[in-house]
PDB file of C-alpha atoms in Angstrom:
ATOM      1  CA  MET Q 187     -12.982 -12.007  16.168  1.00 79.00           C
ATOM      2  CA  ASN Q 188     -13.367 -10.223  12.757  1.00 86.00           C
ATOM      3  CA  PRO Q 189     -11.358 -11.830  10.097  1.00 91.00           C
ATOM      4  CA  VAL Q 190     -11.850  -9.299   7.469  1.00 91.00           C
ATOM      5  CA  PRO Q 191      -8.876  -6.863   8.405  1.00 90.00           C
ATOM      6  CA  ILE Q 192      -6.670 -10.016   8.548  1.00 93.00           C
ATOM      7  CA  ILE Q 193      -7.817 -11.171   5.017  1.00 94.00           C
ATOM      8  CA  GLY Q 194      -7.134  -7.553   3.899  1.00 94.00           C
ATOM      9  CA  ALA Q 195      -3.652  -7.723   5.321  1.00 95.00           C
ATOM     10  CA  ALA Q 196      -2.875 -10.988   3.636  1.00 96.00           C
ATOM     11  CA  THR Q 197      -4.211  -9.661   0.306  1.00 96.00           C
ATOM     12  CA  ALA Q 198      -2.127  -6.598   0.555  1.00 95.00           C
ATOM     13  CA  VAL Q 199       1.153  -8.575   1.405  1.00 96.00           C
ATOM     14  CA  THR Q 200       0.348 -10.967  -1.469  1.00 96.00           C
ATOM     15  CA  ILE Q 201      -0.028  -8.007  -3.973  1.00 96.00           C
ATOM     16  CA  ALA Q 202       3.165  -6.300  -2.796  1.00 95.00           C
ATOM     17  CA  LEU Q 203       5.377  -9.293  -2.600  1.00 95.00           C
ATOM     18  CA  GLY Q 204       3.825 -10.669  -5.860  1.00 95.00           C
ATOM     19  CA  SER Q 205       4.611  -7.535  -7.652  1.00 95.00           C
ATOM     20  CA  LEU Q 206       8.145  -7.278  -6.213  1.00 93.00           C
ATOM     21  CA  ALA Q 207       8.765 -10.837  -7.388  1.00 93.00           C
ATOM     22  CA  VAL Q 208       7.336 -10.300 -10.777  1.00 94.00           C
ATOM     23  CA  ALA Q 209       9.434  -7.109 -11.223  1.00 91.00           C
ATOM     24  CA  GLN Q 210      12.523  -8.786 -10.211  1.00 89.00           C
ATOM     25  CA  ARG Q 211      11.759 -11.528 -12.833  1.00 89.00           C
ATOM     26  CA  LEU Q 212      10.996  -9.271 -15.521  1.00 88.00           C
ATOM     27  CA  ARG Q 213      13.777  -6.745 -14.859  1.00 80.00           C
ATOM     28  CA  PRO Q 214      16.585  -7.036 -17.469  1.00 76.00           C
ATOM     29  CA  ALA Q 215      20.017  -8.158 -16.093  1.00 71.00           C
ATOM     30  CA  PRO Q 216      22.370  -5.187 -15.761  1.00 66.00           C
ATOM     31  CA  SER Q 217      24.995  -5.061 -18.366  1.00 66.00           C
ATOM     32  CA  PRO Q 218      28.732  -5.438 -16.999  1.00 67.00           C
ATOM     33  CA  ASP Q 219      29.737  -1.938 -18.420  1.00 66.00           C
ATOM     34  CA  ALA Q 220      26.403  -0.116 -16.988  1.00 61.00           C
ATOM     35  CA  GLY Q 221      27.130   2.510 -14.063  1.00 61.00           C
ATOM     36  CA  ASP Q 222      25.233   2.784 -10.910  1.00 60.00           C
ATOM     37  CA  ASP Q 223      21.888   0.984 -11.311  1.00 58.00           C
ATOM     38  CA  SER Q 224      20.485   2.283  -7.991  1.00 63.00           C
ATOM     39  CA  PRO Q 225      17.182   4.107  -8.261  1.00 62.00           C
ATOM     40  CA  HIS Q 226      17.054   7.805  -8.903  1.00 60.00           C
ATOM     41  CA  PRO Q 227      16.863  10.181  -5.795  1.00 68.00           C
ATOM     42  CA  ALA Q 228      13.739  11.537  -7.163  1.00 66.00           C
ATOM     43  CA  LEU Q 229      11.863   8.294  -6.691  1.00 65.00           C
ATOM     44  CA  SER Q 230      12.019   8.826  -2.739  1.00 69.00           C
ATOM     45  CA  SER Q 231       9.845  11.836  -2.936  1.00 77.00           C
ATOM     46  CA  ILE Q 232       7.256   9.983  -5.009  1.00 80.00           C
ATOM     47  CA  GLY Q 233       6.960   7.212  -2.639  1.00 79.00           C
ATOM     48  CA  ALA Q 234       6.638   9.924   0.215  1.00 82.00           C
ATOM     49  CA  GLY Q 235       3.870  11.661  -1.724  1.00 84.00           C
ATOM     50  CA  LEU Q 236       2.004   8.330  -2.288  1.00 86.00           C
ATOM     51  CA  LEU Q 237       2.154   7.357   1.213  1.00 87.00           C
ATOM     52  CA  SER Q 238       1.056  10.786   2.535  1.00 89.00           C
ATOM     53  CA  GLY Q 239      -1.992  10.798   0.162  1.00 88.00           C
ATOM     54  CA  PHE Q 240      -2.885   7.225   1.515  1.00 90.00           C
ATOM     55  CA  VAL Q 241      -2.398   8.118   5.114  1.00 90.00           C
ATOM     56  CA  LEU Q 242      -4.436  11.407   4.665  1.00 91.00           C
ATOM     57  CA  LEU Q 243      -7.247   9.618   2.711  1.00 90.00           C
ATOM     58  CA  THR Q 244      -7.376   6.660   5.183  1.00 91.00           C
ATOM     59  CA  GLY Q 245      -7.301   8.977   8.259  1.00 90.00           C
ATOM     60  CA  PHE Q 246     -10.103  11.135   6.798  1.00 89.00           C
ATOM     61  CA  LEU Q 247     -12.368   7.895   6.157  1.00 89.00           C
ATOM     62  CA  VAL Q 248     -11.643   6.434   9.563  1.00 88.00           C
ATOM     63  CA  ALA Q 249     -12.515   9.694  11.322  1.00 88.00           C
ATOM     64  CA  THR Q 250     -15.675  10.400   9.236  1.00 88.00           C
ATOM     65  CA  GLY Q 251     -16.808   6.740   9.266  1.00 84.00           C
ATOM     66  CA  TRP Q 252     -16.572   6.635  13.056  1.00 83.00           C
ATOM     67  CA  ALA Q 253     -18.505  10.003  13.230  1.00 86.00           C
ATOM     68  CA  ALA Q 254     -21.133   8.914  10.731  1.00 84.00           C
ATOM     69  CA  ARG Q 255     -22.353   6.402  13.394  1.00 82.00           C
ATOM     70  CA  THR Q 256     -23.812   9.430  15.371  1.00 84.00           C
ATOM     71  CA  THR Q 257     -24.193  12.120  12.716  1.00 86.00           C
ATOM     72  CA  ALA Q 258     -25.442   9.946   9.733  1.00 82.00           C
ATOM     73  CA  VAL Q 259     -23.129  11.770   7.422  1.00 83.00           C
ATOM     74  CA  VAL Q 260     -21.203   9.127   5.327  1.00 85.00           C
ATOM     75  CA  PRO Q 261     -18.270   9.935   3.061  1.00 86.00           C
ATOM     76  CA  PRO Q 262     -18.963   9.597  -0.569  1.00 87.00           C
ATOM     77  CA  ALA Q 263     -18.183   6.174  -2.204  1.00 88.00           C
ATOM     78  CA  GLY Q 264     -15.574   7.684  -4.488  1.00 90.00           C
ATOM     79  CA  LEU Q 265     -13.281   8.539  -1.759  1.00 89.00           C
ATOM     80  CA  TYR Q 266     -13.211   4.754  -0.795  1.00 91.00           C
ATOM     81  CA  PHE Q 267     -12.146   4.069  -4.427  1.00 93.00           C
ATOM     82  CA  ALA Q 268      -9.655   6.966  -4.335  1.00 92.00           C
ATOM     83  CA  ASP Q 269      -8.216   5.437  -1.162  1.00 91.00           C
ATOM     84  CA  GLY Q 270      -8.110   1.907  -2.686  1.00 92.00           C
ATOM     85  CA  ALA Q 271      -6.193   3.136  -5.737  1.00 93.00           C
ATOM     86  CA  ALA Q 272      -3.840   5.056  -3.401  1.00 92.00           C
ATOM     87  CA  ALA Q 273      -3.299   1.768  -1.325  1.00 93.00           C
ATOM     88  CA  ILE Q 274      -2.532  -0.256  -4.703  1.00 94.00           C
ATOM     89  CA  ALA Q 275      -0.122   2.400  -5.762  1.00 92.00           C
ATOM     90  CA  VAL Q 276       1.565   2.410  -2.478  1.00 92.00           C
ATOM     91  CA  LEU Q 277       1.746  -1.413  -2.584  1.00 93.00           C
ATOM     92  CA  LEU Q 278       3.310  -1.435  -6.123  1.00 93.00           C
ATOM     93  CA  TYR Q 279       5.658   1.277  -5.541  1.00 90.00           C
ATOM     94  CA  PRO Q 280       8.537  -0.807  -4.219  1.00 88.00           C
ATOM     95  CA  SER Q 281       8.527  -2.938  -7.361  1.00 89.00           C
ATOM     96  CA  LEU Q 282       8.285   0.102  -9.599  1.00 85.00           C
ATOM     97  CA  ALA Q 283      11.215   1.754  -8.077  1.00 83.00           C
ATOM     98  CA  ALA Q 284      13.263  -1.381  -8.590  1.00 81.00           C
ATOM     99  CA  LEU Q 285      13.685  -2.502  -5.083  1.00 84.00           C
ATOM    100  CA  PRO Q 286      15.802  -5.692  -5.164  1.00 84.00           C
ATOM    101  CA  PHE Q 287      13.912  -8.934  -4.290  1.00 88.00           C
ATOM    102  CA  THR Q 288      16.169  -9.809  -1.310  1.00 88.00           C
ATOM    103  CA  ALA Q 289      15.006 -11.537   2.024  1.00 91.00           C
ATOM    104  CA  ARG Q 290      15.374  -8.079   3.866  1.00 91.00           C
ATOM    105  CA  HIS Q 291      13.469  -6.204   1.339  1.00 90.00           C
ATOM    106  CA  ALA Q 292      10.659  -8.636   0.975  1.00 92.00           C
ATOM    107  CA  THR Q 293      10.390  -8.684   4.745  1.00 93.00           C
ATOM    108  CA  ALA Q 294      10.021  -4.904   4.961  1.00 91.00           C
ATOM    109  CA  VAL Q 295       7.559  -4.793   2.047  1.00 92.00           C
ATOM    110  CA  ALA Q 296       5.445  -7.628   3.698  1.00 94.00           C
ATOM    111  CA  PHE Q 297       5.193  -5.991   6.945  1.00 94.00           C
ATOM    112  CA  PHE Q 298       4.395  -2.632   5.243  1.00 92.00           C
ATOM    113  CA  GLY Q 299       1.847  -4.301   3.002  1.00 94.00           C
ATOM    114  CA  ALA Q 300       0.276  -5.836   6.031  1.00 95.00           C
ATOM    115  CA  LEU Q 301      -0.236  -2.386   7.673  1.00 93.00           C
ATOM    116  CA  VAL Q 302      -1.564  -0.764   4.532  1.00 93.00           C
ATOM    117  CA  GLY Q 303      -4.282  -3.916   4.010  1.00 94.00           C
ATOM    118  CA  TYR Q 304      -5.237  -3.880   7.725  1.00 93.00           C
ATOM    119  CA  THR Q 305      -5.866  -0.173   7.888  1.00 92.00           C
ATOM    120  CA  LEU Q 306      -7.756   0.051   4.463  1.00 92.00           C
ATOM    121  CA  SER Q 307      -9.873  -2.803   5.652  1.00 93.00           C
ATOM    122  CA  LEU Q 308     -10.787  -1.292   8.906  1.00 89.00           C
ATOM    123  CA  ALA Q 309     -11.367   2.124   7.264  1.00 89.00           C
ATOM    124  CA  ILE Q 310     -13.849   0.398   4.891  1.00 89.00           C
ATOM    125  CA  GLN Q 311     -15.586  -1.565   7.770  1.00 90.00           C
ATOM    126  CA  LEU Q 312     -16.140   1.802   9.779  1.00 86.00           C
ATOM    127  CA  ARG Q 313     -18.478   2.833   6.975  1.00 83.00           C
ATOM    128  CA  PRO Q 314     -22.134   2.516   8.429  1.00 79.00           C
TER     129      PRO Q 314
END
């Protein structure tokens, strides 16, 4: 069994949950007279855009990495760095969007982080 995708998933979960916990710790307490402290609705479109970029880049790298085994056409290394940056942005987004650090949100972020880390690790490993 190949342990690299599991290690990648565990690393991504650690990054996502760690940033969520640090953001919760550093976030100032809301004042009693403050209004609604929910995230601005525009933040949902930013998260969707980040996720779309990550999915498109990873899908491209998986497809070309798989095809490179027969065609010898390898994607440029810069695309792998861009995909890694997109993965980091996607993992940090929940903490930057002020998602509270509750058990329910932490579980969702952990499962999402595991998926991001696993697919990114597999995409990198498919490079010949």
